[in-house]
JSON list of C-alpha atoms in Angstrom, two decimals:
[
{"chain": "A", "resi": 237, "resn": "UNK", "atom": "CA", "xyz": [45.02, 51.25, -63.99]},
{"chain": "A", "resi": 238, "resn": "UNK", "atom": "CA", "xyz": [46.06, 47.68, -64.73]},
{"chain": "A", "resi": 239, "resn": "UNK", "atom": "CA", "xyz": [44.55, 44.74, -62.89]},
{"chain": "A", "resi": 240, "resn": "UNK", "atom": "CA", "xyz": [46.38, 43.77, -59.68]},
{"chain": "A", "resi": 241, "resn": "UNK", "atom": "CA", "xyz": [46.83, 40.14, -58.70]},
{"chain": "A", "resi": 242, "resn": "UNK", "atom": "CA", "xyz": [48.03, 39.49, -55.13]},
{"chain": "A", "resi": 243, "resn": "UNK", "atom": "CA", "xyz": [49.71, 36.21, -54.21]},
{"chain": "A", "resi": 244, "resn": "UNK", "atom": "CA", "xyz": [48.56, 35.17, -50.74]},
{"chain": "A", "resi": 245, "resn": "UNK", "atom": "CA", "xyz": [45.00, 35.69, -49.52]},
{"chain": "A", "resi": 246, "resn": "UNK", "atom": "CA", "xyz": [45.71, 36.08, -45.80]},
{"chain": "A", "resi": 247, "resn": "UNK", "atom": "CA", "xyz": [45.63, 39.11, -43.55]},
{"chain": "A", "resi": 248, "resn": "UNK", "atom": "CA", "xyz": [48.66, 40.87, -44.99]},
{"chain": "A", "resi": 249, "resn": "UNK", "atom": "CA", "xyz": [47.31, 40.25, -48.47]},
{"chain": "A", "resi": 250, "resn": "UNK", "atom": "CA", "xyz": [44.03, 41.93, -47.53]},
{"chain": "A", "resi": 251, "resn": "UNK", "atom": "CA", "xyz": [45.94, 44.94, -46.17]},
{"chain": "A", "resi": 252, "resn": "UNK", "atom": "CA", "xyz": [47.79, 45.10, -49.48]},
{"chain": "A", "resi": 253, "resn": "UNK", "atom": "CA", "xyz": [44.51, 44.87, -51.41]},
{"chain": "A", "resi": 254, "resn": "UNK", "atom": "CA", "xyz": [42.96, 47.74, -49.49]},
{"chain": "A", "resi": 255, "resn": "UNK", "atom": "CA", "xyz": [46.05, 49.91, -50.07]},
{"chain": "A", "resi": 256, "resn": "UNK", "atom": "CA", "xyz": [45.84, 49.07, -53.76]},
{"chain": "A", "resi": 257, "resn": "UNK", "atom": "CA", "xyz": [42.16, 50.01, -53.81]},
{"chain": "A", "resi": 258, "resn": "UNK", "atom": "CA", "xyz": [43.00, 53.36, -52.20]},
{"chain": "A", "resi": 259, "resn": "UNK", "atom": "CA", "xyz": [45.69, 53.90, -54.83]},
{"chain": "A", "resi": 260, "resn": "UNK", "atom": "CA", "xyz": [43.25, 53.46, -57.69]},
{"chain": "A", "resi": 261, "resn": "UNK", "atom": "CA", "xyz": [43.24, 49.82, -58.72]},
{"chain": "A", "resi": 262, "resn": "UNK", "atom": "CA", "xyz": [39.67, 48.98, -59.71]},
{"chain": "A", "resi": 263, "resn": "UNK", "atom": "CA", "xyz": [40.24, 45.27, -60.35]},
{"chain": "A", "resi": 264, "resn": "UNK", "atom": "CA", "xyz": [41.98, 43.31, -57.59]},
{"chain": "A", "resi": 265, "resn": "UNK", "atom": "CA", "xyz": [42.05, 39.54, -57.06]},
{"chain": "A", "resi": 266, "resn": "UNK", "atom": "CA", "xyz": [44.02, 36.95, -55.11]},
{"chain": "A", "resi": 267, "resn": "UNK", "atom": "CA", "xyz": [45.90, 33.79, -55.98]},
{"chain": "A", "resi": 268, "resn": "UNK", "atom": "CA", "xyz": [46.26, 31.28, -53.17]},
{"chain": "A", "resi": 269, "resn": "UNK", "atom": "CA", "xyz": [47.08, 27.59, -52.82]},
{"chain": "A", "resi": 270, "resn": "UNK", "atom": "CA", "xyz": [43.76, 27.13, -50.96]},
{"chain": "A", "resi": 271, "resn": "UNK", "atom": "CA", "xyz": [41.73, 28.78, -53.73]},
{"chain": "A", "resi": 272, "resn": "UNK", "atom": "CA", "xyz": [39.40, 25.80, -54.27]},
{"chain": "A", "resi": 273, "resn": "UNK", "atom": "CA", "xyz": [38.02, 26.06, -50.73]},
{"chain": "A", "resi": 274, "resn": "UNK", "atom": "CA", "xyz": [38.36, 29.83, -50.36]},
{"chain": "A", "resi": 275, "resn": "UNK", "atom": "CA", "xyz": [36.41, 31.73, -53.03]},
{"chain": "A", "resi": 276, "resn": "UNK", "atom": "CA", "xyz": [36.92, 35.15, -51.43]},
{"chain": "A", "resi": 277, "resn": "UNK", "atom": "CA", "xyz": [39.23, 36.93, -49.00]},
{"chain": "A", "resi": 278, "resn": "UNK", "atom": "CA", "xyz": [37.71, 40.02, -47.49]},
{"chain": "A", "resi": 279, "resn": "UNK", "atom": "CA", "xyz": [36.06, 41.95, -50.31]},
{"chain": "A", "resi": 280, "resn": "UNK", "atom": "CA", "xyz": [38.09, 40.39, -53.13]},
{"chain": "A", "resi": 281, "resn": "UNK", "atom": "CA", "xyz": [37.84, 37.14, -55.12]},
{"chain": "A", "resi": 282, "resn": "UNK", "atom": "CA", "xyz": [40.35, 34.30, -54.95]},
{"chain": "A", "resi": 283, "resn": "UNK", "atom": "CA", "xyz": [40.59, 33.17, -58.55]},
{"chain": "A", "resi": 284, "resn": "UNK", "atom": "CA", "xyz": [43.25, 30.46, -58.69]},
{"chain": "A", "resi": 285, "resn": "UNK", "atom": "CA", "xyz": [46.53, 29.03, -57.49]},
{"chain": "A", "resi": 286, "resn": "UNK", "atom": "CA", "xyz": [49.96, 30.63, -57.81]},
{"chain": "A", "resi": 287, "resn": "UNK", "atom": "CA", "xyz": [51.43, 28.18, -60.33]},
{"chain": "A", "resi": 288, "resn": "UNK", "atom": "CA", "xyz": [53.58, 29.43, -63.19]},
{"chain": "A", "resi": 289, "resn": "UNK", "atom": "CA", "xyz": [50.82, 28.45, -65.62]},
{"chain": "A", "resi": 290, "resn": "UNK", "atom": "CA", "xyz": [48.24, 30.58, -63.80]},
{"chain": "A", "resi": 291, "resn": "UNK", "atom": "CA", "xyz": [50.61, 33.54, -63.56]},
{"chain": "A", "resi": 292, "resn": "UNK", "atom": "CA", "xyz": [51.38, 33.43, -67.26]},
{"chain": "A", "resi": 293, "resn": "UNK", "atom": "CA", "xyz": [47.69, 33.09, -68.17]},
{"chain": "A", "resi": 294, "resn": "UNK", "atom": "CA", "xyz": [46.89, 36.26, -66.21]},
{"chain": "A", "resi": 295, "resn": "UNK", "atom": "CA", "xyz": [49.92, 38.27, -67.35]},
{"chain": "A", "resi": 296, "resn": "UNK", "atom": "CA", "xyz": [48.30, 40.59, -69.89]},
{"chain": "A", "resi": 297, "resn": "UNK", "atom": "CA", "xyz": [47.50, 44.08, -68.51]},
{"chain": "A", "resi": 298, "resn": "UNK", "atom": "CA", "xyz": [48.28, 42.83, -65.01]},
{"chain": "A", "resi": 299, "resn": "UNK", "atom": "CA", "xyz": [50.66, 43.72, -62.21]},
{"chain": "A", "resi": 300, "resn": "UNK", "atom": "CA", "xyz": [51.50, 41.24, -59.47]},
{"chain": "A", "resi": 301, "resn": "UNK", "atom": "CA", "xyz": [52.23, 41.68, -55.78]},
{"chain": "A", "resi": 302, "resn": "UNK", "atom": "CA", "xyz": [53.30, 39.17, -53.12]},
{"chain": "A", "resi": 303, "resn": "UNK", "atom": "CA", "xyz": [51.05, 39.76, -50.11]},
{"chain": "A", "resi": 304, "resn": "UNK", "atom": "CA", "xyz": [52.90, 37.63, -47.58]},
{"chain": "A", "resi": 305, "resn": "UNK", "atom": "CA", "xyz": [54.65, 38.85, -44.43]},
{"chain": "A", "resi": 306, "resn": "UNK", "atom": "CA", "xyz": [57.15, 35.99, -44.17]},
{"chain": "A", "resi": 307, "resn": "UNK", "atom": "CA", "xyz": [60.42, 37.20, -45.66]},
{"chain": "A", "resi": 308, "resn": "UNK", "atom": "CA", "xyz": [61.66, 33.90, -47.07]},
{"chain": "A", "resi": 309, "resn": "UNK", "atom": "CA", "xyz": [58.36, 33.01, -48.74]},
{"chain": "A", "resi": 310, "resn": "UNK", "atom": "CA", "xyz": [57.96, 36.53, -50.13]},
{"chain": "A", "resi": 311, "resn": "UNK", "atom": "CA", "xyz": [61.48, 36.37, -51.58]},
{"chain": "A", "resi": 312, "resn": "UNK", "atom": "CA", "xyz": [60.84, 33.01, -53.20]},
{"chain": "A", "resi": 313, "resn": "UNK", "atom": "CA", "xyz": [57.55, 34.03, -54.80]},
{"chain": "A", "resi": 314, "resn": "UNK", "atom": "CA", "xyz": [58.70, 37.44, -56.02]},
{"chain": "A", "resi": 315, "resn": "UNK", "atom": "CA", "xyz": [61.83, 35.90, -57.51]},
{"chain": "A", "resi": 316, "resn": "UNK", "atom": "CA", "xyz": [59.62, 33.44, -59.40]},
{"chain": "A", "resi": 317, "resn": "UNK", "atom": "CA", "xyz": [57.44, 36.26, -60.72]},
{"chain": "A", "resi": 318, "resn": "UNK", "atom": "CA", "xyz": [60.56, 38.11, -61.86]},
{"chain": "A", "resi": 319, "resn": "UNK", "atom": "CA", "xyz": [61.89, 35.00, -63.59]},
{"chain": "A", "resi": 320, "resn": "UNK", "atom": "CA", "xyz": [58.68, 34.86, -65.64]},
{"chain": "A", "resi": 321, "resn": "UNK", "atom": "CA", "xyz": [59.20, 38.46, -66.77]},
{"chain": "A", "resi": 322, "resn": "UNK", "atom": "CA", "xyz": [55.98, 39.69, -65.13]},
{"chain": "A", "resi": 323, "resn": "UNK", "atom": "CA", "xyz": [55.29, 43.21, -63.88]},
{"chain": "A", "resi": 324, "resn": "UNK", "atom": "CA", "xyz": [55.58, 43.70, -60.10]},
{"chain": "A", "resi": 325, "resn": "UNK", "atom": "CA", "xyz": [53.62, 46.40, -58.28]},
{"chain": "A", "resi": 326, "resn": "UNK", "atom": "CA", "xyz": [54.76, 48.60, -55.40]},
{"chain": "A", "resi": 327, "resn": "UNK", "atom": "CA", "xyz": [52.13, 49.71, -52.87]},
{"chain": "A", "resi": 328, "resn": "UNK", "atom": "CA", "xyz": [52.35, 52.90, -50.80]},
{"chain": "A", "resi": 329, "resn": "UNK", "atom": "CA", "xyz": [49.46, 53.83, -48.50]},
{"chain": "A", "resi": 330, "resn": "UNK", "atom": "CA", "xyz": [48.12, 57.34, -49.19]},
{"chain": "A", "resi": 331, "resn": "UNK", "atom": "CA", "xyz": [48.82, 58.35, -45.56]},
{"chain": "A", "resi": 332, "resn": "UNK", "atom": "CA", "xyz": [52.47, 57.25, -45.67]},
{"chain": "A", "resi": 333, "resn": "UNK", "atom": "CA", "xyz": [55.17, 59.92, -45.90]},
{"chain": "A", "resi": 334, "resn": "UNK", "atom": "CA", "xyz": [57.81, 58.87, -48.42]},
{"chain": "A", "resi": 335, "resn": "UNK", "atom": "CA", "xyz": [60.55, 61.26, -49.45]},
{"chain": "A", "resi": 336, "resn": "UNK", "atom": "CA", "xyz": [60.76, 62.01, -53.14]},
{"chain": "A", "resi": 337, "resn": "UNK", "atom": "CA", "xyz": [64.48, 61.42, -52.69]},
{"chain": "A", "resi": 338, "resn": "UNK", "atom": "CA", "xyz": [64.08, 57.92, -51.27]},
{"chain": "A", "resi": 339, "resn": "UNK", "atom": "CA", "xyz": [64.57, 54.84, -53.46]},
{"chain": "A", "resi": 340, "resn": "UNK", "atom": "CA", "xyz": [61.80, 52.23, -53.29]},
{"chain": "A", "resi": 341, "resn": "UNK", "atom": "CA", "xyz": [62.34, 48.82, -54.87]},
{"chain": "A", "resi": 342, "resn": "UNK", "atom": "CA", "xyz": [59.82, 46.75, -56.80]},
{"chain": "A", "resi": 343, "resn": "UNK", "atom": "CA", "xyz": [57.31, 44.85, -54.69]},
{"chain": "A", "resi": 344, "resn": "UNK", "atom": "CA", "xyz": [57.65, 47.04, -51.59]},
{"chain": "A", "resi": 345, "resn": "UNK", "atom": "CA", "xyz": [54.74, 47.86, -49.31]},
{"chain": "A", "resi": 346, "resn": "UNK", "atom": "CA", "xyz": [54.74, 51.04, -47.21]},
{"chain": "A", "resi": 347, "resn": "UNK", "atom": "CA", "xyz": [51.83, 50.95, -44.79]},
{"chain": "A", "resi": 348, "resn": "UNK", "atom": "CA", "xyz": [49.49, 53.46, -43.19]},
{"chain": "A", "resi": 349, "resn": "UNK", "atom": "CA", "xyz": [51.28, 56.23, -41.30]},
{"chain": "A", "resi": 350, "resn": "UNK", "atom": "CA", "xyz": [54.75, 54.92, -42.11]},
{"chain": "A", "resi": 351, "resn": "UNK", "atom": "CA", "xyz": [57.63, 57.32, -42.80]},
{"chain": "A", "resi": 352, "resn": "UNK", "atom": "CA", "xyz": [60.54, 56.80, -45.21]},
{"chain": "A", "resi": 353, "resn": "UNK", "atom": "CA", "xyz": [62.85, 59.80, -45.06]},
{"chain": "A", "resi": 354, "resn": "UNK", "atom": "CA", "xyz": [65.34, 61.51, -47.35]},
{"chain": "A", "resi": 355, "resn": "UNK", "atom": "CA", "xyz": [67.98, 59.33, -48.95]},
{"chain": "A", "resi": 356, "resn": "UNK", "atom": "CA", "xyz": [66.63, 56.03, -47.61]},
{"chain": "A", "resi": 357, "resn": "UNK", "atom": "CA", "xyz": [66.89, 53.01, -49.88]},
{"chain": "A", "resi": 358, "resn": "UNK", "atom": "CA", "xyz": [64.45, 50.10, -49.72]},
{"chain": "A", "resi": 359, "resn": "UNK", "atom": "CA", "xyz": [65.47, 46.97, -51.62]},
{"chain": "A", "resi": 360, "resn": "UNK", "atom": "CA", "xyz": [62.88, 44.97, -53.49]},
{"chain": "A", "resi": 361, "resn": "UNK", "atom": "CA", "xyz": [60.07, 43.30, -51.58]},
{"chain": "A", "resi": 362, "resn": "UNK", "atom": "CA", "xyz": [60.54, 45.31, -48.36]},
{"chain": "A", "resi": 363, "resn": "UNK", "atom": "CA", "xyz": [57.62, 45.85, -45.97]},
{"chain": "A", "resi": 364, "resn": "UNK", "atom": "CA", "xyz": [57.55, 49.05, -43.93]},
{"chain": "A", "resi": 365, "resn": "UNK", "atom": "CA", "xyz": [54.47, 48.30, -41.89]},
{"chain": "A", "resi": 366, "resn": "UNK", "atom": "CA", "xyz": [51.91, 50.49, -40.12]},
{"chain": "A", "resi": 367, "resn": "UNK", "atom": "CA", "xyz": [53.45, 53.55, -38.39]},
{"chain": "A", "resi": 368, "resn": "UNK", "atom": "CA", "xyz": [57.00, 52.25, -38.83]},
{"chain": "A", "resi": 369, "resn": "UNK", "atom": "CA", "xyz": [59.82, 54.72, -39.42]},
{"chain": "A", "resi": 370, "resn": "UNK", "atom": "CA", "xyz": [62.89, 54.60, -41.65]},
{"chain": "A", "resi": 371, "resn": "UNK", "atom": "CA", "xyz": [65.00, 57.70, -41.06]},
{"chain": "A", "resi": 372, "resn": "UNK", "atom": "CA", "xyz": [67.30, 59.44, -43.50]},
{"chain": "A", "resi": 373, "resn": "UNK", "atom": "CA", "xyz": [70.00, 57.57, -45.39]},
{"chain": "A", "resi": 374, "resn": "UNK", "atom": "CA", "xyz": [69.06, 54.12, -44.10]},
{"chain": "A", "resi": 375, "resn": "UNK", "atom": "CA", "xyz": [69.71, 51.16, -46.40]},
{"chain": "A", "resi": 376, "resn": "UNK", "atom": "CA", "xyz": [67.21, 48.31, -46.12]},
{"chain": "A", "resi": 377, "resn": "UNK", "atom": "CA", "xyz": [68.10, 45.06, -47.86]},
{"chain": "A", "resi": 378, "resn": "UNK", "atom": "CA", "xyz": [65.72, 43.13, -50.06]},
{"chain": "A", "resi": 379, "resn": "UNK", "atom": "CA", "xyz": [62.79, 41.31, -48.43]},
{"chain": "A", "resi": 380, "resn": "UNK", "atom": "CA", "xyz": [63.16, 42.85, -44.98]},
{"chain": "A", "resi": 381, "resn": "UNK", "atom": "CA", "xyz": [60.06, 43.36, -42.84]},
{"chain": "A", "resi": 382, "resn": "UNK", "atom": "CA", "xyz": [59.87, 46.43, -40.60]},
{"chain": "A", "resi": 383, "resn": "UNK", "atom": "CA", "xyz": [56.96, 45.57, -38.31]},
{"chain": "A", "resi": 384, "resn": "UNK", "atom": "CA", "xyz": [54.34, 48.05, -37.04]},
{"chain": "A", "resi": 385, "resn": "UNK", "atom": "CA", "xyz": [55.70, 50.92, -34.92]},
{"chain": "A", "resi": 386, "resn": "UNK", "atom": "CA", "xyz": [59.33, 49.82, -35.34]},
{"chain": "A", "resi": 387, "resn": "UNK", "atom": "CA", "xyz": [61.76, 52.69, -35.87]},
{"chain": "A", "resi": 388, "resn": "UNK", "atom": "CA", "xyz": [65.25, 53.19, -37.19]},
{"chain": "A", "resi": 389, "resn": "UNK", "atom": "CA", "xyz": [67.34, 56.29, -36.69]},
{"chain": "A", "resi": 390, "resn": "UNK", "atom": "CA", "xyz": [69.59, 57.60, -39.46]},
{"chain": "A", "resi": 391, "resn": "UNK", "atom": "CA", "xyz": [72.21, 55.62, -41.40]},
{"chain": "A", "resi": 392, "resn": "UNK", "atom": "CA", "xyz": [71.05, 52.17, -40.30]},
{"chain": "A", "resi": 393, "resn": "UNK", "atom": "CA", "xyz": [71.92, 49.28, -42.62]},
{"chain": "A", "resi": 394, "resn": "UNK", "atom": "CA", "xyz": [69.85, 46.09, -42.69]},
{"chain": "A", "resi": 395, "resn": "UNK", "atom": "CA", "xyz": [71.03, 43.05, -44.62]},
{"chain": "A", "resi": 396, "resn": "UNK", "atom": "CA", "xyz": [68.59, 41.05, -46.71]},
{"chain": "A", "resi": 397, "resn": "UNK", "atom": "CA", "xyz": [65.70, 39.31, -45.00]},
{"chain": "A", "resi": 398, "resn": "UNK", "atom": "CA", "xyz": [65.92, 41.02, -41.61]},
{"chain": "A", "resi": 399, "resn": "UNK", "atom": "CA", "xyz": [62.77, 41.01, -39.48]},
{"chain": "A", "resi": 400, "resn": "UNK", "atom": "CA", "xyz": [62.52, 44.03, -37.16]},
{"chain": "A", "resi": 401, "resn": "UNK", "atom": "CA", "xyz": [59.80, 43.22, -34.62]},
{"chain": "A", "resi": 402, "resn": "UNK", "atom": "CA", "xyz": [56.88, 45.35, -33.55]},
{"chain": "A", "resi": 403, "resn": "UNK", "atom": "CA", "xyz": [57.92, 48.40, -31.55]},
{"chain": "A", "resi": 404, "resn": "UNK", "atom": "CA", "xyz": [61.66, 47.72, -31.89]},
{"chain": "A", "resi": 405, "resn": "UNK", "atom": "CA", "xyz": [64.11, 50.64, -32.10]},
{"chain": "A", "resi": 406, "resn": "UNK", "atom": "CA", "xyz": [67.52, 50.83, -33.76]},
{"chain": "A", "resi": 407, "resn": "UNK", "atom": "CA", "xyz": [70.08, 53.52, -32.90]},
{"chain": "A", "resi": 408, "resn": "UNK", "atom": "CA", "xyz": [71.65, 55.53, -35.70]},
{"chain": "A", "resi": 409, "resn": "UNK", "atom": "CA", "xyz": [74.57, 54.07, -37.61]},
{"chain": "A", "resi": 410, "resn": "UNK", "atom": "CA", "xyz": [73.87, 50.45, -36.68]},
{"chain": "A", "resi": 411, "resn": "UNK", "atom": "CA", "xyz": [74.41, 47.55, -39.10]},
{"chain": "A", "resi": 412, "resn": "UNK", "atom": "CA", "xyz": [72.28, 44.39, -38.75]},
{"chain": "A", "resi": 413, "resn": "UNK", "atom": "CA", "xyz": [73.32, 41.31, -40.73]},
{"chain": "A", "resi": 414, "resn": "UNK", "atom": "CA", "xyz": [71.14, 39.35, -43.11]},
{"chain": "A", "resi": 415, "resn": "UNK", "atom": "CA", "xyz": [68.27, 37.09, -41.96]},
{"chain": "A", "resi": 416, "resn": "UNK", "atom": "CA", "xyz": [68.46, 38.29, -38.35]},
{"chain": "A", "resi": 417, "resn": "UNK", "atom": "CA", "xyz": [65.30, 38.60, -36.25]},
{"chain": "A", "resi": 418, "resn": "UNK", "atom": "CA", "xyz": [65.01, 41.54, -33.86]},
{"chain": "A", "resi": 419, "resn": "UNK", "atom": "CA", "xyz": [62.40, 40.82, -31.19]},
{"chain": "A", "resi": 420, "resn": "UNK", "atom": "CA", "xyz": [59.39, 42.95, -30.34]},
{"chain": "A", "resi": 421, "resn": "UNK", "atom": "CA", "xyz": [60.26, 46.02, -28.27]},
{"chain": "A", "resi": 422, "resn": "UNK", "atom": "CA", "xyz": [64.02, 45.47, -28.56]},
{"chain": "A", "resi": 423, "resn": "UNK", "atom": "CA", "xyz": [66.40, 48.42, -28.40]},
{"chain": "A", "resi": 424, "resn": "UNK", "atom": "CA", "xyz": [69.40, 47.87, -30.65]},
{"chain": "A", "resi": 425, "resn": "UNK", "atom": "CA", "xyz": [72.41, 49.97, -29.65]},
{"chain": "A", "resi": 426, "resn": "UNK", "atom": "CA", "xyz": [75.24, 48.00, -31.31]},
{"chain": "A", "resi": 427, "resn": "UNK", "atom": "CA", "xyz": [75.92, 46.17, -34.56]},
{"chain": "A", "resi": 428, "resn": "UNK", "atom": "CA", "xyz": [74.30, 42.75, -34.89]},
{"chain": "A", "resi": 429, "resn": "UNK", "atom": "CA", "xyz": [75.76, 39.83, -36.85]},
{"chain": "A", "resi": 430, "resn": "UNK", "atom": "CA", "xyz": [73.61, 37.97, -39.35]},
{"chain": "A", "resi": 431, "resn": "UNK", "atom": "CA", "xyz": [71.40, 34.90, -38.94]},
{"chain": "A", "resi": 432, "resn": "UNK", "atom": "CA", "xyz": [70.53, 35.16, -35.27]},
{"chain": "A", "resi": 433, "resn": "UNK", "atom": "CA", "xyz": [67.73, 36.25, -32.92]},
{"chain": "A", "resi": 434, "resn": "UNK", "atom": "CA", "xyz": [68.24, 39.36, -30.81]},
{"chain": "A", "resi": 435, "resn": "UNK", "atom": "CA", "xyz": [65.87, 40.86, -28.25]},
{"chain": "A", "resi": 436, "resn": "UNK", "atom": "CA", "xyz": [65.70, 42.79, -25.00]},
{"chain": "A", "resi": 437, "resn": "UNK", "atom": "CA", "xyz": [66.79, 46.21, -23.70]},
{"chain": "A", "resi": 438, "resn": "UNK", "atom": "CA", "xyz": [69.52, 46.58, -24.69]},
{"chain": "A", "resi": 439, "resn": "UNK", "atom": "CA", "xyz": [69.17, 43.94, -27.39]},
{"chain": "A", "resi": 440, "resn": "UNK", "atom": "CA", "xyz": [71.39, 40.88, -27.12]},
{"chain": "A", "resi": 441, "resn": "UNK", "atom": "CA", "xyz": [71.66, 37.59, -28.96]},
{"chain": "A", "resi": 442, "resn": "UNK", "atom": "CA", "xyz": [69.58, 34.94, -27.20]},
{"chain": "A", "resi": 443, "resn": "UNK", "atom": "CA", "xyz": [69.14, 31.22, -27.39]},
{"chain": "A", "resi": 444, "resn": "UNK", "atom": "CA", "xyz": [65.81, 30.47, -29.05]},
{"chain": "A", "resi": 445, "resn": "UNK", "atom": "CA", "xyz": [63.93, 27.53, -27.54]},
{"chain": "A", "resi": 446, "resn": "UNK", "atom": "CA", "xyz": [62.94, 24.86, -30.12]}
]
């Protein structure tokens, strides 16, 4: 299998590297802006920065993956990789349950114990984290992050860049607008407009302290 280069040598990047190792990549390395002071991350080498020049130098027989949990940063970096015409990997943990009839975009990560059911669509760069659940016929916009143990019932629609916090739940048929943050443990029982923070039981829009 081709070499895998992961952008971002932090904790989420190491999770991605281990999933890749389980999936058969024998050669895995990181790129990170702090590469000169950080020669390794976990069990894998950090071999350079994430500049366009470095990416292009490494392009031959290589797939790339953005190992960052922040939606905006992940979107920016993956878009740059795409603009260079480079090959983007998708990582699915061997213990995840992903329907053969689901659609999984480039650059997605589906973590340990996660479930993506029949007819679900994940846009590019989506994270479905550890033990998270995406039920049938959900549509998840590009660069969303479904945090560990968060769950969506059927026919949920998430706009691009939504963050669904750890342990949050979304009732079936709900639509959540782009770049909204759903707080940890929230229970979403009604549609949510975009670009706001929502939390609580039931979830409501709240004023976020600066």
